[in-house]
Amino acid sequence: MRNYLVAGNWKMNTTRASAVELAAGVKAGVQDHPRVEVLVCPPFPYLSAVADVLRGSKIRWGAQNAWHEKPGAFTGEVALDMLQDLGCTHVILGHSERRHILHESDDIIGRKVDAVISAGLTAILCVGELLAEREANQTESVLNRQMAAGLANVSASQTASLVVAYEPVWAIGTGKTATPEQAESAHLHLRNWLGSRYTSQIGEQVRILYGGSVKAANARELLGQPNVDGALVGGASLKAADFLGIIQGACEQVA
Ligand code: PEP
């Protein structure tokens, strides 16, 4: 049985003070449920301060990106060793903003996924189609391509450290949410893809999160879909009450 994961992607938001306040608010209000895991991914400069707030709680913290090489001459980049040093457990990779604004290629995302999992961290691999691709009926072929490249170097045993996030690009930060049926259909496709690439057991085990304008008001329905195992939340993770409402939605699904 898959546990839910509700992850907050704070993107390039907060100040040091507001990051600490937000983490403290989530910690104070979170419901302790054995089948609902909670993760926050603050900007790099505030990871340490957020870690200080969350240490000792069940809430985990992770990074929004990382570089795949060992520490060395990579100006401006952040190594996995550094993230581990700060107690990070997860790294988001292949977010649509990195794919489409920062032009990260499928190949580099694949290398990062490999490095993150090999380092003993959990990779959250984001995949998702553009609106034009959905309208051209290319959603599944785009997902196939992104999954194949993202997981090119990931063995069956390493999938224990993998989470997939389906994030249709047209739904991220736009207020347009995929319908529960659209989300479920993409998630089922991804699960079947994992089943054929690895084994059907692995297809059943890997968690697939939905991301794209999730809020407390739509979380329950989305999380109620059989193949939706949690949410990757952007905007609504920036207010403790909103994020807690989504976590509550997940708790209600497994109550
Ligand atoms: C995201 O950044 O991963 C995301 C899903 O953003 P939002 O919830 O704001 O759409």
Short mmCIF file of C-alpha atoms and ligand atoms in Angstrom, two decimals:
data_model
loop_
_atom_site.label_atom_id
_atom_site.label_comp_id
_atom_site.label_asym_id
_atom_site.label_seq_id
_atom_site.Cartn_x
_atom_site.Cartn_y
_atom_site.Cartn_z
CA MET A 1 0.00 0.00 0.00
CA ARG A 2 1.40 3.39 -0.98
CA ASN A 3 1.58 6.18 1.58
CA TYR A 4 0.65 9.71 0.53
CA LEU A 5 3.35 12.32 0.11
CA VAL A 6 2.41 15.99 0.23
CA ALA A 7 5.36 18.12 -0.86
CA GLY A 8 5.66 21.90 -0.89
CA ASN A 9 7.80 23.53 -3.56
CA TRP A 10 8.47 27.03 -2.30
CA LYS A 11 10.26 27.94 -5.55
CA MET A 12 12.18 31.26 -5.41
CA ASN A 13 10.00 32.67 -2.64
CA THR A 14 10.23 33.69 1.02
CA THR A 15 12.78 35.60 3.03
CA ARG A 16 14.81 33.93 5.74
CA ALA A 17 12.31 35.19 8.34
CA SER A 18 9.20 34.18 6.39
CA ALA A 19 10.70 30.76 5.57
CA VAL A 20 11.26 30.09 9.26
CA GLU A 21 7.74 31.32 10.07
CA LEU A 22 6.20 29.16 7.34
CA ALA A 23 8.09 26.04 8.46
CA ALA A 24 7.09 26.70 12.07
CA GLY A 25 3.45 27.16 11.04
CA VAL A 26 3.40 23.86 9.14
CA LYS A 27 5.10 22.09 12.02
CA ALA A 28 2.64 23.49 14.56
CA GLY A 29 -0.46 22.59 12.56
CA VAL A 30 0.43 19.32 10.86
CA GLN A 31 -1.63 16.29 11.68
CA ASP A 32 0.53 13.29 12.52
CA HIS A 33 -0.77 10.55 10.27
CA PRO A 34 1.18 7.31 9.75
CA ARG A 35 0.25 7.16 6.06
CA VAL A 36 0.75 10.80 5.10
CA GLU A 37 4.30 12.07 4.68
CA VAL A 38 5.05 15.78 4.46
CA LEU A 39 8.00 17.45 2.77
CA VAL A 40 8.95 21.09 2.20
CA CYS A 41 11.48 22.30 -0.36
CA PRO A 42 12.66 25.82 0.48
CA PRO A 43 15.14 27.83 -1.59
CA PHE A 44 18.78 26.76 -1.05
CA PRO A 45 19.81 29.74 1.11
CA TYR A 46 17.10 29.00 3.67
CA LEU A 47 17.43 25.21 3.86
CA SER A 48 19.61 25.39 6.93
CA ALA A 49 17.25 27.71 8.82
CA VAL A 50 14.23 25.59 7.88
CA ALA A 51 16.09 22.42 8.91
CA ASP A 52 16.68 23.97 12.33
CA VAL A 53 12.93 24.48 12.72
CA LEU A 54 11.89 21.05 11.48
CA ARG A 55 14.58 18.85 13.01
CA GLY A 56 12.98 16.37 15.41
CA SER A 57 9.57 16.58 13.70
CA LYS A 58 8.18 14.17 11.11
CA ILE A 59 8.29 16.82 8.39
CA ARG A 60 11.15 16.37 5.96
CA TRP A 61 12.96 18.98 3.95
CA GLY A 62 14.45 18.73 0.50
CA ALA A 63 15.90 20.73 -2.38
CA GLN A 64 14.37 22.06 -5.58
CA ASN A 65 17.36 21.10 -7.70
CA ALA A 66 20.97 19.91 -7.42
CA TRP A 67 24.02 19.36 -9.57
CA HIS A 68 24.99 15.79 -10.34
CA GLU A 69 28.79 16.05 -10.06
CA LYS A 70 30.90 15.71 -6.95
CA PRO A 71 31.91 19.01 -5.23
CA GLY A 72 34.38 20.95 -7.33
CA ALA A 73 34.62 23.61 -10.00
CA PHE A 74 30.93 24.16 -10.81
CA THR A 75 30.34 27.83 -10.08
CA GLY A 76 26.90 28.58 -8.78
CA GLU A 77 25.84 24.97 -8.38
CA VAL A 78 24.94 22.94 -5.28
CA ALA A 79 26.29 19.42 -4.68
CA LEU A 80 24.39 16.50 -3.22
CA ASP A 81 26.97 16.18 -0.45
CA MET A 82 25.99 19.68 0.67
CA LEU A 83 22.30 18.81 0.67
CA GLN A 84 22.97 15.65 2.68
CA ASP A 85 25.03 17.69 5.10
CA LEU A 86 21.91 19.78 5.71
CA GLY A 87 19.74 16.72 6.26
CA CYS A 88 17.81 16.90 2.98
CA THR A 89 16.03 13.68 2.07
CA HIS A 90 14.50 14.54 -1.32
CA VAL A 91 15.44 16.51 -4.43
CA ILE A 92 12.91 17.76 -6.99
CA LEU A 93 14.26 17.26 -10.52
CA GLY A 94 12.99 18.10 -13.97
CA HIS A 95 10.49 20.70 -12.75
CA SER A 96 8.84 22.34 -15.74
CA GLU A 97 10.35 25.71 -14.81
CA ARG A 98 13.80 24.15 -15.06
CA ARG A 99 12.94 22.36 -18.30
CA HIS A 100 11.31 25.30 -20.03
CA ILE A 101 12.84 28.44 -18.50
CA LEU A 102 16.32 27.14 -17.67
CA HIS A 103 16.38 24.77 -20.69
CA GLU A 104 17.43 21.70 -18.75
CA SER A 105 17.57 18.78 -21.16
CA ASP A 106 16.11 15.30 -20.70
CA ASP A 107 19.70 14.04 -20.67
CA ILE A 108 20.88 16.28 -17.81
CA ILE A 109 17.74 15.48 -15.82
CA GLY A 110 18.51 11.77 -16.26
CA ARG A 111 22.02 12.29 -14.95
CA LYS A 112 20.69 14.20 -11.96
CA VAL A 113 18.12 11.52 -11.12
CA ASP A 114 20.88 8.91 -11.24
CA ALA A 115 23.19 10.98 -9.02
CA VAL A 116 20.48 11.77 -6.46
CA ILE A 117 19.40 8.15 -6.07
CA SER A 118 22.98 6.87 -6.06
CA ALA A 119 23.73 9.32 -3.25
CA GLY A 120 20.98 7.74 -1.17
CA LEU A 121 18.44 10.53 -1.53
CA THR A 122 14.96 10.31 -3.02
CA ALA A 123 14.46 11.85 -6.47
CA ILE A 124 11.13 13.46 -7.29
CA LEU A 125 11.11 13.32 -11.08
CA CYS A 126 8.66 15.83 -12.57
CA VAL A 127 7.13 15.12 -15.95
CA GLY A 128 4.34 16.82 -17.84
CA GLU A 129 3.14 18.10 -21.17
CA LEU A 130 2.67 21.63 -22.51
CA LEU A 131 -0.84 22.77 -23.44
CA ALA A 132 -0.01 22.54 -27.17
CA GLU A 133 1.21 18.97 -26.66
CA ARG A 134 -2.01 18.00 -24.86
CA GLU A 135 -4.09 19.61 -27.61
CA ALA A 136 -2.10 17.68 -30.21
CA ASN A 137 -2.80 14.42 -28.32
CA GLN A 138 0.88 14.06 -27.50
CA THR A 139 0.54 13.85 -23.71
CA GLU A 140 1.45 10.18 -23.48
CA SER A 141 4.35 10.37 -25.92
CA VAL A 142 5.81 13.35 -24.03
CA LEU A 143 5.49 11.47 -20.74
CA ASN A 144 7.10 8.39 -22.31
CA ARG A 145 10.04 10.44 -23.53
CA GLN A 146 10.57 12.25 -20.23
CA MET A 147 10.28 9.02 -18.22
CA ALA A 148 12.66 7.10 -20.49
CA ALA A 149 15.32 9.81 -20.31
CA GLY A 150 14.80 10.59 -16.63
CA LEU A 151 15.09 6.96 -15.63
CA ALA A 152 17.66 5.86 -18.23
CA ASN A 153 20.20 4.96 -15.54
CA VAL A 154 17.86 3.89 -12.76
CA SER A 155 17.80 0.18 -11.98
CA ALA A 156 14.81 -1.72 -10.62
CA SER A 157 16.19 -1.77 -7.06
CA GLN A 158 16.83 1.99 -7.18
CA THR A 159 13.16 2.73 -7.84
CA ALA A 160 12.65 2.42 -4.07
CA SER A 161 14.15 5.94 -3.97
CA LEU A 162 11.99 7.34 -6.75
CA VAL A 163 8.84 9.45 -6.68
CA VAL A 164 7.27 10.65 -9.94
CA ALA A 165 5.31 13.90 -10.12
CA TYR A 166 2.87 14.42 -12.98
CA GLU A 167 2.73 18.16 -13.51
CA PRO A 168 0.93 19.27 -16.65
CA VAL A 169 2.72 22.51 -17.54
CA TRP A 170 -0.54 24.28 -18.37
CA ALA A 171 -1.74 23.72 -14.80
CA ILE A 172 1.32 25.01 -12.94
CA GLY A 173 0.78 28.36 -11.28
CA THR A 174 -2.11 29.10 -13.64
CA GLY A 175 -5.06 28.30 -11.40
CA LYS A 176 -6.14 25.72 -14.03
CA THR A 177 -6.17 22.30 -12.43
CA ALA A 178 -6.31 19.06 -14.37
CA THR A 179 -9.67 17.41 -13.78
CA PRO A 180 -9.47 14.37 -11.51
CA GLU A 181 -10.13 12.26 -14.63
CA GLN A 182 -7.29 13.89 -16.60
CA ALA A 183 -4.92 13.41 -13.66
CA GLU A 184 -5.97 9.80 -13.12
CA SER A 185 -5.56 8.94 -16.78
CA ALA A 186 -2.01 10.36 -16.89
CA HIS A 187 -1.10 8.69 -13.60
CA LEU A 188 -2.39 5.34 -14.80
CA HIS A 189 -0.35 5.75 -17.96
CA LEU A 190 2.77 6.52 -15.89
CA ARG A 191 2.14 3.54 -13.63
CA ASN A 192 1.76 1.24 -16.62
CA TRP A 193 4.93 2.72 -18.11
CA LEU A 194 6.81 1.89 -14.90
CA GLY A 195 5.29 -1.58 -14.95
CA SER A 196 6.57 -2.28 -18.46
CA ARG A 197 9.99 -0.67 -17.94
CA TYR A 198 10.55 -2.53 -14.65
CA THR A 199 8.01 -4.96 -13.18
CA SER A 200 4.31 -4.67 -12.44
CA GLN A 201 5.20 -4.77 -8.73
CA ILE A 202 7.43 -1.72 -9.16
CA GLY A 203 4.67 -0.05 -11.16
CA GLU A 204 2.41 -0.53 -8.13
CA GLN A 205 4.99 0.62 -5.60
CA VAL A 206 6.30 3.90 -7.03
CA ARG A 207 4.38 6.91 -5.80
CA ILE A 208 3.01 9.31 -8.39
CA LEU A 209 2.15 12.81 -7.16
CA TYR A 210 -0.06 15.30 -8.97
CA GLY A 211 1.08 18.91 -9.26
CA GLY A 212 -0.65 21.88 -10.85
CA SER A 213 -2.71 24.43 -8.91
CA VAL A 214 -3.54 22.05 -6.07
CA LYS A 215 -5.35 23.78 -3.23
CA ALA A 216 -7.29 22.67 -0.19
CA ALA A 217 -10.53 23.00 -2.17
CA ASN A 218 -9.55 20.51 -4.90
CA ALA A 219 -7.09 18.31 -3.01
CA ARG A 220 -9.57 15.81 -1.67
CA GLU A 221 -10.99 14.95 -5.07
CA LEU A 222 -7.60 14.74 -6.77
CA LEU A 223 -6.12 12.67 -3.96
CA GLY A 224 -9.15 10.41 -4.07
CA GLN A 225 -8.12 9.08 -7.50
CA PRO A 226 -6.76 5.54 -7.25
CA ASN A 227 -3.40 6.33 -8.84
CA VAL A 228 -2.78 9.74 -7.25
CA ASP A 229 -0.48 9.25 -4.27
CA GLY A 230 -0.02 12.81 -3.12
CA ALA A 231 0.61 16.31 -4.34
CA LEU A 232 3.49 18.54 -5.31
CA VAL A 233 2.25 21.97 -4.33
CA GLY A 234 3.65 25.33 -5.42
CA GLY A 235 1.62 28.47 -4.65
CA ALA A 236 -0.56 26.92 -1.96
CA SER A 237 2.50 25.71 -0.03
CA LEU A 238 3.48 29.30 0.74
CA LYS A 239 0.79 29.78 3.37
CA ALA A 240 0.80 27.33 6.25
CA ALA A 241 -3.01 27.24 6.47
CA ASP A 242 -3.40 26.47 2.76
CA PHE A 243 -0.75 23.76 2.80
CA LEU A 244 -2.20 22.25 5.98
CA GLY A 245 -5.60 22.12 4.26
CA ILE A 246 -4.09 19.95 1.51
CA ILE A 247 -2.42 17.69 4.06
CA GLN A 248 -5.77 17.42 5.79
CA GLY A 249 -7.31 16.34 2.47
CA ALA A 250 -4.75 13.54 2.23
CA CYS A 251 -5.36 12.46 5.83
CA GLU A 252 -9.11 12.27 5.16
CA GLN A 253 -8.49 9.95 2.21
CA VAL A 254 -6.79 7.39 4.41
CA ALA A 255 -8.81 7.98 7.57
C1 PEP B 1 4.82 23.39 -8.77
O1 PEP B 1 5.56 24.35 -8.69
O2 PEP B 1 5.32 22.26 -8.77
C2 PEP B 1 3.38 23.61 -8.82
C3 PEP B 1 2.61 22.58 -9.01
O3 PEP B 1 2.95 24.90 -8.67
P1 PEP B 1 1.41 25.37 -8.39
O4 PEP B 1 0.89 24.51 -7.29
O5 PEP B 1 1.53 26.81 -7.98
O6 PEP B 1 0.67 25.17 -9.65
#
